[in-house]
Amino acid sequence: MVPGGTGLSQLRRGALEYCVLSMLTARAQYGFELVKALSELDGLVTTEGTIYPLLARLRKEKLVRTFWQESEAGPPRRYYELTKQGTKALDEFSDQWTRFRDTVDSVLGTEKR
Amino acid sequence: MTRRNLDPQIRAYLAQLRQAGAVLPADRRAELLEEIRAHAEAGLAAGEQPQQIVSELGDPEAVIAEAQSGAQGVAQFPGTDVGVILLLALTLVFTMLAWLAAAVMVLRTSSWTIKQKLIGVVVWPWATYAVNVILGGGPMPSNATGPVSWFYWVTIPFGNLAWTGAVYMYRTHPARVARQRAKSASGSRLHRTLGDSFNLRR
């Protein structure tokens, strides 16, 4: 593992949670489409399989809830949607993230890159 | 759903995941496997290659590790333990209170003989002791093992405390003391002694 790799993966892991919540703000999504949408984003998801335990955790924390819906083809799908609590957690994170990002940028001198 | 027709590579991946997931609670593992399988099936339906699906899902160990890290602090229910302990404590307290009340009533009644009273009051602690000896594996507390041992330690001292307390409270009741003084002029020495302790019918 490269030096700093752990720190970055921790940072990614922490931020990923809120990226998942953010992807659900527009509409509820089922596992596969949510995972595919996330893995299209550069450098956010390295192992798609780990999204599912993350979703289970978010549900346990009541930030998302699930429901089943029939699909046109194949078995019914488990959909994930944001709860009120999830919306609130996302808003709070977004505020703090902006400040955090600016601080880190100013310390590292990476604002103008 | 289409389990039998599932691609061998995906089946092998799910088997690995199931094996690695042995550390998880059964319901969490079952749900995770079901989700991953649904994901793989959706991938196949979308025209992805099994090899690609499996490699993008990633190392089964990593998936399980993520599930484990989530299980800590969230899946634990410390409240349950507290509830059980509280319930046990309450049961114990109410058992003691009930016994104490029963002992006082037995000792105060005038319709029981001294023998009946002694049996009535003493039987409970000693029956408990006997149960402890049988289930706990010996006459001494140090021999007691398992779930019975704590019961052993608690019931004997508390039972005796309640018994002694009941007798003491009864003996020192002012009206009773005066009545017994008047009565104890007659009868045997044993009867006088016991008569002071219990409401003995002569």
GROMACS .gro file of C-alpha atoms in nm:
model
  315
    1MET     CA    1   0.000   0.000   0.000
    2VAL     CA    2   0.134   0.343  -0.091
    3PRO     CA    3   0.190   0.592   0.192
    4GLY     CA    4  -0.126   0.789   0.246
    5GLY     CA    5  -0.331   0.522   0.070
    6THR     CA    6  -0.514   0.433   0.389
    7GLY     CA    7  -0.594   0.795   0.461
    8LEU     CA    8  -0.736   0.848   0.115
    9SER     CA    9  -0.940   0.528   0.127
   10GLN     CA   10  -1.079   0.636   0.464
   11LEU     CA   11  -1.169   0.973   0.318
   12ARG     CA   12  -1.327   0.810   0.017
   13ARG     CA   13  -1.521   0.572   0.235
   14GLY     CA   14  -1.655   0.854   0.451
   15ALA     CA   15  -1.754   1.068   0.153
   16LEU     CA   16  -1.905   0.776  -0.039
   17GLU     CA   17  -2.180   0.745   0.219
   18TYR     CA   18  -2.303   1.095   0.138
   19CYS     CA   19  -2.257   1.048  -0.235
   20VAL     CA   20  -2.494   0.751  -0.206
   21LEU     CA   21  -2.746   0.965  -0.019
   22SER     CA   22  -2.706   1.240  -0.277
   23MET     CA   23  -2.779   1.003  -0.566
   24LEU     CA   24  -3.110   0.919  -0.403
   25THR     CA   25  -3.232   1.278  -0.367
   26ALA     CA   26  -3.394   1.290  -0.712
   27ARG     CA   27  -3.564   0.950  -0.696
   28ALA     CA   28  -3.551   0.604  -0.541
   29GLN     CA   29  -3.315   0.360  -0.712
   30TYR     CA   30  -3.261  -0.014  -0.698
   31GLY     CA   31  -2.926  -0.162  -0.604
   32PHE     CA   32  -2.786  -0.237  -0.947
   33GLU     CA   33  -2.864   0.100  -1.107
   34LEU     CA   34  -2.738   0.286  -0.802
   35VAL     CA   35  -2.412   0.092  -0.799
   36LYS     CA   36  -2.361   0.141  -1.172
   37ALA     CA   37  -2.424   0.514  -1.146
   38LEU     CA   38  -2.172   0.539  -0.860
   39SER     CA   39  -1.901   0.335  -1.033
   40GLU     CA   40  -1.922   0.559  -1.338
   41LEU     CA   41  -1.789   0.841  -1.121
   42ASP     CA   42  -1.411   0.864  -1.131
   43GLY     CA   43  -1.223   0.725  -0.833
   44LEU     CA   44  -1.518   0.691  -0.596
   45VAL     CA   45  -1.594   0.319  -0.594
   46THR     CA   46  -1.322   0.057  -0.621
   47THR     CA   47  -1.523  -0.252  -0.531
   48GLU     CA   48  -1.891  -0.244  -0.626
   49GLY     CA   49  -1.973  -0.522  -0.382
   50THR     CA   50  -1.897  -0.299  -0.081
   51ILE     CA   51  -2.186  -0.065  -0.170
   52TYR     CA   52  -2.437  -0.323  -0.047
   53PRO     CA   53  -2.307  -0.343   0.310
   54LEU     CA   54  -2.294   0.039   0.304
   55LEU     CA   55  -2.659   0.053   0.197
   56ALA     CA   56  -2.749  -0.191   0.475
   57ARG     CA   57  -2.577   0.038   0.725
   58LEU     CA   58  -2.754   0.347   0.594
   59ARG     CA   59  -3.082   0.166   0.631
   60LYS     CA   60  -3.000   0.062   0.986
   61GLU     CA   61  -2.920   0.425   1.065
   62LYS     CA   62  -3.258   0.515   0.911
   63LEU     CA   63  -3.101   0.747   0.653
   64VAL     CA   64  -3.254   0.539   0.374
   65ARG     CA   65  -3.545   0.297   0.361
   66THR     CA   66  -3.626   0.023   0.116
   67PHE     CA   67  -3.931  -0.103  -0.065
   68TRP     CA   68  -3.996  -0.373  -0.320
   69GLN     CA   69  -4.124  -0.301  -0.665
   70GLU     CA   70  -4.205  -0.528  -0.958
   71SER     CA   71  -3.980  -0.499  -1.262
   72GLU     CA   72  -4.091  -0.535  -1.622
   73ALA     CA   73  -3.864  -0.835  -1.661
   74GLY     CA   74  -3.723  -1.061  -1.391
   75PRO     CA   75  -3.775  -1.068  -1.018
   76PRO     CA   76  -3.901  -0.774  -0.802
   77ARG     CA   77  -3.638  -0.518  -0.710
   78ARG     CA   78  -3.544  -0.370  -0.377
   79TYR     CA   79  -3.548   0.008  -0.409
   80TYR     CA   80  -3.366   0.250  -0.183
   81GLU     CA   81  -3.504   0.592  -0.102
   82LEU     CA   82  -3.394   0.880   0.117
   83THR     CA   83  -3.566   0.939   0.451
   84LYS     CA   84  -3.620   1.279   0.611
   85GLN     CA   85  -3.332   1.197   0.843
   86GLY     CA   86  -3.118   1.111   0.540
   87THR     CA   87  -3.197   1.445   0.376
   88LYS     CA   88  -3.103   1.626   0.694
   89ALA     CA   89  -2.777   1.432   0.732
   90LEU     CA   90  -2.689   1.508   0.370
   91ASP     CA   91  -2.756   1.882   0.412
   92GLU     CA   92  -2.541   1.897   0.722
   93PHE     CA   93  -2.259   1.710   0.553
   94SER     CA   94  -2.275   1.934   0.246
   95ASP     CA   95  -2.229   2.247   0.459
   96GLN     CA   96  -1.938   2.102   0.652
   97TRP     CA   97  -1.783   1.947   0.346
   98THR     CA   98  -1.752   2.286   0.174
   99ARG     CA   99  -1.569   2.431   0.473
  100PHE     CA  100  -1.354   2.121   0.512
  101ARG     CA  101  -1.262   2.116   0.143
  102ASP     CA  102  -1.168   2.485   0.145
  103THR     CA  103  -0.955   2.443   0.455
  104VAL     CA  104  -0.768   2.142   0.315
  105ASP     CA  105  -0.722   2.322  -0.017
  106SER     CA  106  -0.579   2.632   0.151
  107VAL     CA  107  -0.340   2.424   0.362
  108LEU     CA  108  -0.221   2.209   0.073
  109GLY     CA  109  -0.217   2.501  -0.169
  110THR     CA  110  -0.437   2.312  -0.411
  111GLU     CA  111  -0.708   2.578  -0.470
  112LYS     CA  112  -0.573   2.693  -0.804
  113ARG     CA  113  -0.486   2.357  -0.951
  114MET     CA  114  -3.497  -1.728  -0.887
  115THR     CA  115  -3.283  -1.852  -1.171
  116ARG     CA  116  -3.041  -2.006  -0.931
  117ARG     CA  117  -2.990  -2.333  -1.112
  118ASN     CA  118  -2.920  -2.154  -1.439
  119LEU     CA  119  -2.681  -1.907  -1.279
  120ASP     CA  120  -2.340  -1.878  -1.440
  121PRO     CA  121  -2.076  -2.100  -1.272
  122GLN     CA  122  -1.841  -1.805  -1.215
  123ILE     CA  123  -2.108  -1.609  -1.037
  124ARG     CA  124  -2.213  -1.914  -0.841
  125ALA     CA  125  -1.851  -1.963  -0.732
  126TYR     CA  126  -1.829  -1.596  -0.631
  127LEU     CA  127  -2.145  -1.625  -0.421
  128ALA     CA  128  -2.009  -1.942  -0.258
  129GLN     CA  129  -1.690  -1.755  -0.164
  130LEU     CA  130  -1.897  -1.471  -0.028
  131ARG     CA  131  -2.112  -1.709   0.174
  132GLN     CA  132  -1.803  -1.871   0.320
  133ALA     CA  133  -1.632  -1.542   0.406
  134GLY     CA  134  -1.961  -1.416   0.548
  135ALA     CA  135  -1.973  -1.686   0.815
  136VAL     CA  136  -1.856  -1.419   1.060
  137LEU     CA  137  -2.172  -1.215   1.003
  138PRO     CA  138  -2.507  -1.266   1.176
  139ALA     CA  139  -2.712  -1.509   0.965
  140ASP     CA  140  -2.982  -1.259   0.864
  141ARG     CA  141  -2.729  -0.997   0.755
  142ARG     CA  142  -2.537  -1.249   0.551
  143ALA     CA  143  -2.852  -1.380   0.385
  144GLU     CA  144  -2.961  -1.028   0.290
  145LEU     CA  145  -2.617  -0.937   0.157
  146LEU     CA  146  -2.599  -1.254  -0.054
  147GLU     CA  147  -2.945  -1.192  -0.189
  148GLU     CA  148  -2.853  -0.835  -0.286
  149ILE     CA  149  -2.527  -0.937  -0.454
  150ARG     CA  150  -2.705  -1.215  -0.642
  151ALA     CA  151  -2.973  -0.973  -0.762
  152HIS     CA  152  -2.693  -0.739  -0.872
  153ALA     CA  153  -2.518  -1.016  -1.069
  154GLU     CA  154  -2.844  -1.123  -1.232
  155ALA     CA  155  -2.922  -0.764  -1.330
  156GLY     CA  156  -2.571  -0.739  -1.475
  157LEU     CA  157  -2.622  -1.053  -1.682
  158ALA     CA  158  -2.959  -0.924  -1.799
  159ALA     CA  159  -2.787  -0.600  -1.905
  160GLY     CA  160  -2.546  -0.803  -2.118
  161GLU     CA  161  -2.238  -0.788  -1.895
  162GLN     CA  162  -1.993  -1.076  -1.893
  163PRO     CA  163  -1.982  -1.289  -1.575
  164GLN     CA  164  -1.609  -1.232  -1.539
  165GLN     CA  165  -1.656  -0.856  -1.557
  166ILE     CA  166  -1.940  -0.864  -1.301
  167VAL     CA  167  -1.735  -1.067  -1.057
  168SER     CA  168  -1.421  -0.855  -1.091
  169GLU     CA  169  -1.617  -0.530  -1.051
  170LEU     CA  170  -1.792  -0.661  -0.740
  171GLY     CA  171  -1.446  -0.713  -0.595
  172ASP     CA  172  -1.281  -0.934  -0.338
  173PRO     CA  173  -1.546  -1.118  -0.127
  174GLU     CA  174  -1.330  -1.061   0.180
  175ALA     CA  175  -1.342  -0.685   0.123
  176VAL     CA  176  -1.721  -0.694   0.090
  177ILE     CA  177  -1.755  -0.890   0.415
  178ALA     CA  178  -1.503  -0.661   0.587
  179GLU     CA  179  -1.722  -0.363   0.495
  180ALA     CA  180  -2.028  -0.544   0.632
  181GLN     CA  181  -1.841  -0.619   0.954
  182SER     CA  182  -1.725  -0.263   1.006
  183GLY     CA  183  -2.086  -0.153   0.972
  184ALA     CA  184  -2.203  -0.415   1.218
  185GLN     CA  185  -1.993  -0.265   1.495
  186GLY     CA  186  -2.165   0.001   1.698
  187VAL     CA  187  -2.486  -0.020   1.501
  188ALA     CA  188  -2.598  -0.379   1.532
  189GLN     CA  189  -2.510  -0.398   1.900
  190PHE     CA  190  -2.803  -0.356   2.135
  191PRO     CA  191  -2.663  -0.266   2.477
  192GLY     CA  192  -3.017  -0.174   2.581
  193THR     CA  193  -3.119  -0.538   2.564
  194ASP     CA  194  -2.859  -0.641   2.820
  195VAL     CA  195  -2.958  -0.358   3.050
  196GLY     CA  196  -3.322  -0.458   3.014
  197VAL     CA  197  -3.255  -0.821   3.099
  198ILE     CA  198  -3.050  -0.728   3.406
  199LEU     CA  199  -3.314  -0.481   3.519
  200LEU     CA  200  -3.586  -0.739   3.473
  201LEU     CA  201  -3.391  -0.997   3.672
  202ALA     CA  202  -3.323  -0.745   3.946
  203LEU     CA  203  -3.691  -0.648   3.961
  204THR     CA  204  -3.797  -1.012   3.969
  205LEU     CA  205  -3.553  -1.072   4.250
  206VAL     CA  206  -3.668  -0.769   4.447
  207PHE     CA  207  -4.034  -0.853   4.407
  208THR     CA  208  -3.969  -1.217   4.492
  209MET     CA  209  -3.796  -1.105   4.810
  210LEU     CA  210  -4.073  -0.860   4.897
  211ALA     CA  211  -4.341  -1.118   4.829
  212TRP     CA  212  -4.161  -1.371   5.044
  213LEU     CA  213  -4.109  -1.117   5.320
  214ALA     CA  214  -4.478  -1.027   5.319
  215ALA     CA  215  -4.573  -1.395   5.321
  216ALA     CA  216  -4.333  -1.468   5.607
  217VAL     CA  217  -4.475  -1.183   5.815
  218MET     CA  218  -4.831  -1.299   5.755
  219VAL     CA  219  -4.743  -1.657   5.842
  220LEU     CA  220  -4.570  -1.550   6.163
  221ARG     CA  221  -4.852  -1.321   6.271
  222THR     CA  222  -5.141  -1.552   6.210
  223SER     CA  223  -5.294  -1.713   6.514
  224SER     CA  224  -5.441  -2.008   6.326
  225TRP     CA  225  -5.106  -2.182   6.265
  226THR     CA  226  -4.910  -2.382   6.521
  227ILE     CA  227  -4.547  -2.300   6.588
  228LYS     CA  228  -4.444  -2.606   6.384
  229GLN     CA  229  -4.650  -2.496   6.086
  230LYS     CA  230  -4.509  -2.147   6.109
  231LEU     CA  231  -4.151  -2.268   6.120
  232ILE     CA  232  -4.209  -2.495   5.824
  233GLY     CA  233  -4.393  -2.221   5.637
  234VAL     CA  234  -4.122  -1.963   5.686
  235VAL     CA  235  -3.810  -2.176   5.661
  236VAL     CA  236  -3.907  -2.396   5.370
  237TRP     CA  237  -3.852  -2.135   5.103
  238PRO     CA  238  -3.487  -2.055   5.170
  239TRP     CA  239  -3.405  -2.418   5.225
  240ALA     CA  240  -3.592  -2.536   4.920
  241THR     CA  241  -3.393  -2.282   4.722
  242TYR     CA  242  -3.078  -2.409   4.883
  243ALA     CA  243  -3.168  -2.767   4.793
  244VAL     CA  244  -3.237  -2.669   4.432
  245ASN     CA  245  -2.902  -2.494   4.422
  246VAL     CA  246  -2.725  -2.793   4.566
  247ILE     CA  247  -2.882  -3.025   4.312
  248LEU     CA  248  -2.849  -2.802   4.006
  249GLY     CA  249  -2.536  -2.618   4.112
  250GLY     CA  250  -2.346  -2.936   4.185
  251GLY     CA  251  -2.266  -2.917   4.556
  252PRO     CA  252  -2.349  -2.798   4.905
  253MET     CA  253  -2.104  -2.509   4.899
  254PRO     CA  254  -2.141  -2.196   4.686
  255SER     CA  255  -1.791  -2.249   4.549
  256ASN     CA  256  -1.910  -2.575   4.392
  257ALA     CA  257  -2.196  -2.408   4.215
  258THR     CA  258  -2.145  -2.347   3.845
  259GLY     CA  259  -2.337  -2.209   3.554
  260PRO     CA  260  -2.648  -1.993   3.562
  261VAL     CA  261  -2.748  -2.132   3.899
  262SER     CA  262  -2.440  -2.007   4.082
  263TRP     CA  263  -2.542  -1.642   4.092
  264PHE     CA  264  -2.889  -1.748   4.206
  265TYR     CA  265  -2.721  -1.945   4.483
  266TRP     CA  266  -2.525  -1.643   4.601
  267VAL     CA  267  -2.822  -1.413   4.592
  268THR     CA  268  -3.110  -1.622   4.723
  269ILE     CA  269  -2.944  -1.764   5.033
  270PRO     CA  270  -2.822  -1.437   5.191
  271PHE     CA  271  -3.131  -1.245   5.081
  272GLY     CA  272  -3.364  -1.521   5.196
  273ASN     CA  273  -3.196  -1.536   5.535
  274LEU     CA  274  -3.191  -1.158   5.564
  275ALA     CA  275  -3.562  -1.145   5.489
  276TRP     CA  276  -3.634  -1.423   5.736
  277THR     CA  277  -3.433  -1.261   6.015
  278GLY     CA  278  -3.584  -0.923   5.935
  279ALA     CA  279  -3.935  -1.063   5.952
  280VAL     CA  280  -3.874  -1.226   6.288
  281TYR     CA  281  -3.705  -0.917   6.429
  282MET     CA  282  -3.982  -0.684   6.318
  283TYR     CA  283  -4.243  -0.915   6.463
  284ARG     CA  284  -4.067  -0.961   6.795
  285THR     CA  285  -4.014  -0.592   6.853
  286HIS     CA  286  -4.369  -0.489   6.772
  287PRO     CA  287  -4.472  -0.301   7.094
  288ALA     CA  288  -4.827  -0.438   7.119
  289ARG     CA  289  -4.698  -0.791   7.070
  290VAL     CA  290  -4.425  -0.760   7.328
  291ALA     CA  291  -4.673  -0.646   7.590
  292ARG     CA  292  -4.915  -0.926   7.503
  293GLN     CA  293  -4.648  -1.192   7.515
  294ARG     CA  294  -4.516  -1.072   7.848
  295ALA     CA  295  -4.858  -1.126   7.998
  296LYS     CA  296  -4.892  -1.469   7.841
  297SER     CA  297  -4.546  -1.609   7.896
  298ALA     CA  298  -4.599  -1.668   8.265
  299SER     CA  299  -4.733  -2.012   8.181
  300GLY     CA  300  -4.609  -2.298   7.965
  301SER     CA  301  -4.276  -2.471   7.919
  302ARG     CA  302  -3.950  -2.284   7.881
  303LEU     CA  303  -3.934  -2.379   7.514
  304HIS     CA  304  -4.285  -2.255   7.463
  305ARG     CA  305  -4.209  -1.929   7.640
  306THR     CA  306  -3.897  -1.872   7.433
  307LEU     CA  307  -4.066  -1.956   7.107
  308GLY     CA  308  -4.378  -1.777   7.219
  309ASP     CA  309  -4.180  -1.458   7.236
  310SER     CA  310  -4.063  -1.509   6.883
  311PHE     CA  311  -4.386  -1.633   6.730
  312ASN     CA  312  -4.753  -1.591   6.785
  313LEU     CA  313  -4.783  -1.933   6.941
  314ARG     CA  314  -5.125  -2.086   6.991
  315ARG     CA  315  -5.148  -2.274   7.317
   0.00000   0.00000   0.00000
